[in-house]
């Protein structure tokens, strides 16, 4: 659990809480870390987000994207990037599994 109160919401569209302004490339970095694992090597991130560019250009784009992110959302641990936020990805997977099984897509609301 993220101790800083950051959360990435995937269900209903990508969003972050608390709401902060994110560049398109910053949103892509956060989305990738949210979906593929909260910690990925820098090379994997740059190759995934900029596959058609030379490695040095992809890594430069990644550095720029990280510089543009608000402080505290993504940190470095050696060559790995770490998402410092909780996500609702596990809940999104459960909703998808229920849909595939023909179950309810929404939670029952209590009154």
mmCIF file of C-alpha atoms in Angstrom:
data_model
loop_
_atom_site.group_PDB
_atom_site.id
_atom_site.type_symbol
_atom_site.label_atom_id
_atom_site.label_comp_id
_atom_site.label_asym_id
_atom_site.label_seq_id
_atom_site.Cartn_x
_atom_site.Cartn_y
_atom_site.Cartn_z
ATOM 1 C CA UNK A 1 0.000 0.000 0.000
ATOM 2 C CA UNK A 2 1.357 3.406 -0.960
ATOM 3 C CA UNK A 3 2.105 5.438 2.147
ATOM 4 C CA UNK A 4 1.790 8.729 0.268
ATOM 5 C CA UNK A 5 -1.946 8.406 -0.476
ATOM 6 C CA UNK A 6 -1.445 8.206 -4.249
ATOM 7 C CA UNK A 7 -3.867 6.042 -6.206
ATOM 8 C CA UNK A 8 -4.144 5.173 -9.892
ATOM 9 C CA UNK A 9 -7.683 4.330 -10.996
ATOM 10 C CA UNK A 10 -8.084 2.159 -14.081
ATOM 11 C CA UNK A 11 -11.796 1.282 -13.918
ATOM 12 C CA UNK A 12 -13.837 3.925 -15.704
ATOM 13 C CA UNK A 13 -10.764 5.477 -17.369
ATOM 14 C CA UNK A 14 -7.249 6.206 -16.219
ATOM 15 C CA UNK A 15 -7.161 8.712 -13.402
ATOM 16 C CA UNK A 16 -4.969 9.607 -10.468
ATOM 17 C CA UNK A 17 -5.833 10.710 -6.944
ATOM 18 C CA UNK A 18 -5.060 13.236 -5.715
ATOM 19 C CA UNK A 19 -5.732 14.862 -9.067
ATOM 20 C CA UNK A 20 -2.567 16.286 -10.606
ATOM 21 C CA UNK A 21 -1.741 17.489 -14.095
ATOM 22 C CA UNK A 22 0.115 14.823 -16.064
ATOM 23 C CA UNK A 23 1.764 15.081 -19.461
ATOM 24 C CA UNK A 24 0.709 12.505 -22.053
ATOM 25 C CA UNK A 25 4.034 10.701 -21.710
ATOM 26 C CA UNK A 26 3.744 10.820 -17.907
ATOM 27 C CA UNK A 27 0.260 9.270 -18.113
ATOM 28 C CA UNK A 28 1.682 6.547 -20.339
ATOM 29 C CA UNK A 29 4.455 5.746 -17.828
ATOM 30 C CA UNK A 30 1.964 5.577 -14.949
ATOM 31 C CA UNK A 31 -0.457 3.460 -16.995
ATOM 32 C CA UNK A 32 2.274 1.005 -17.981
ATOM 33 C CA UNK A 33 3.549 0.619 -14.422
ATOM 34 C CA UNK A 34 -0.038 0.183 -13.209
ATOM 35 C CA UNK A 35 -0.830 -2.557 -15.713
ATOM 36 C CA UNK A 36 2.469 -4.428 -16.074
ATOM 37 C CA UNK A 37 3.722 -4.302 -12.522
ATOM 38 C CA UNK A 38 4.581 -1.573 -10.098
ATOM 39 C CA UNK A 39 8.306 -1.996 -10.805
ATOM 40 C CA UNK A 40 9.891 -2.343 -14.244
ATOM 41 C CA UNK A 41 13.384 -1.851 -15.677
ATOM 42 C CA UNK A 42 13.851 1.505 -17.438
ATOM 43 C CA UNK A 43 14.767 -0.279 -20.676
ATOM 44 C CA UNK A 44 11.486 -2.213 -20.685
ATOM 45 C CA UNK A 45 9.507 0.993 -20.115
ATOM 46 C CA UNK A 46 11.259 2.936 -22.878
ATOM 47 C CA UNK A 47 11.099 0.022 -25.357
ATOM 48 C CA UNK A 48 7.403 -0.533 -24.632
ATOM 49 C CA UNK A 49 6.362 3.115 -24.875
ATOM 50 C CA UNK A 50 8.600 4.084 -27.830
ATOM 51 C CA UNK A 51 9.186 0.827 -29.746
ATOM 52 C CA UNK A 52 9.840 2.453 -33.132
ATOM 53 C CA UNK A 53 12.569 4.782 -31.892
ATOM 54 C CA UNK A 54 16.271 4.079 -31.345
ATOM 55 C CA UNK A 55 17.065 3.056 -27.763
ATOM 56 C CA UNK A 56 18.828 6.334 -26.904
ATOM 57 C CA UNK A 57 15.844 8.377 -28.137
ATOM 58 C CA UNK A 58 13.370 6.198 -26.213
ATOM 59 C CA UNK A 59 15.432 6.569 -23.045
ATOM 60 C CA UNK A 60 15.620 10.347 -23.558
ATOM 61 C CA UNK A 61 11.828 10.423 -23.940
ATOM 62 C CA UNK A 62 11.519 8.415 -20.739
ATOM 63 C CA UNK A 63 13.810 10.800 -18.840
ATOM 64 C CA UNK A 64 11.701 13.730 -20.052
ATOM 65 C CA UNK A 65 8.465 11.977 -19.054
ATOM 66 C CA UNK A 66 9.837 11.236 -15.568
ATOM 67 C CA UNK A 67 11.053 14.814 -15.159
ATOM 68 C CA UNK A 68 7.547 16.063 -16.020
ATOM 69 C CA UNK A 69 5.799 13.815 -13.478
ATOM 70 C CA UNK A 70 4.899 15.373 -10.136
ATOM 71 C CA UNK A 71 7.329 14.346 -7.401
ATOM 72 C CA UNK A 72 6.519 11.156 -5.533
ATOM 73 C CA UNK A 73 4.539 9.235 -8.174
ATOM 74 C CA UNK A 74 7.432 7.249 -9.694
ATOM 75 C CA UNK A 75 10.791 6.634 -8.056
ATOM 76 C CA UNK A 76 13.969 4.831 -9.090
ATOM 77 C CA UNK A 77 15.462 1.782 -7.455
ATOM 78 C CA UNK A 78 18.657 1.147 -9.368
ATOM 79 C CA UNK A 79 17.659 0.662 -13.004
ATOM 80 C CA UNK A 80 14.024 -0.022 -12.073
ATOM 81 C CA UNK A 81 11.143 2.447 -12.017
ATOM 82 C CA UNK A 82 8.744 2.006 -9.118
ATOM 83 C CA UNK A 83 5.138 3.242 -9.079
ATOM 84 C CA UNK A 84 4.499 4.852 -5.716
ATOM 85 C CA UNK A 85 0.720 4.485 -5.802
ATOM 86 C CA UNK A 86 -1.975 1.945 -5.146
ATOM 87 C CA UNK A 87 -4.025 0.842 -8.152
ATOM 88 C CA UNK A 88 -7.415 -0.724 -8.712
ATOM 89 C CA UNK A 89 -5.995 -3.118 -11.314
ATOM 90 C CA UNK A 90 -6.832 -6.210 -9.238
ATOM 91 C CA UNK A 91 -10.442 -4.986 -9.011
ATOM 92 C CA UNK A 92 -10.477 -4.383 -12.792
ATOM 93 C CA UNK A 93 -9.313 -7.965 -13.308
ATOM 94 C CA UNK A 94 -12.076 -9.273 -11.011
ATOM 95 C CA UNK A 95 -14.715 -7.255 -12.914
ATOM 96 C CA UNK A 96 -13.409 -8.597 -16.227
ATOM 97 C CA UNK A 97 -13.446 -12.169 -14.911
ATOM 98 C CA UNK A 98 -17.063 -11.734 -13.734
ATOM 99 C CA UNK A 99 -18.008 -10.363 -17.160
ATOM 100 C CA UNK A 100 -16.388 -13.309 -18.928
ATOM 101 C CA UNK A 101 -18.243 -15.681 -16.625
ATOM 102 C CA UNK A 102 -21.553 -13.930 -17.316
ATOM 103 C CA UNK A 103 -21.781 -12.398 -13.849
ATOM 104 C CA UNK A 104 -22.704 -8.930 -12.624
ATOM 105 C CA UNK A 105 -20.454 -6.085 -13.676
ATOM 106 C CA UNK A 106 -21.392 -3.715 -10.877
ATOM 107 C CA UNK A 107 -21.430 -4.171 -7.161
ATOM 108 C CA UNK A 108 -24.748 -4.418 -5.396
ATOM 109 C CA UNK A 109 -25.395 -1.169 -3.558
ATOM 110 C CA UNK A 110 -26.467 -1.320 0.043
ATOM 111 C CA UNK A 111 -29.268 0.922 1.270
#
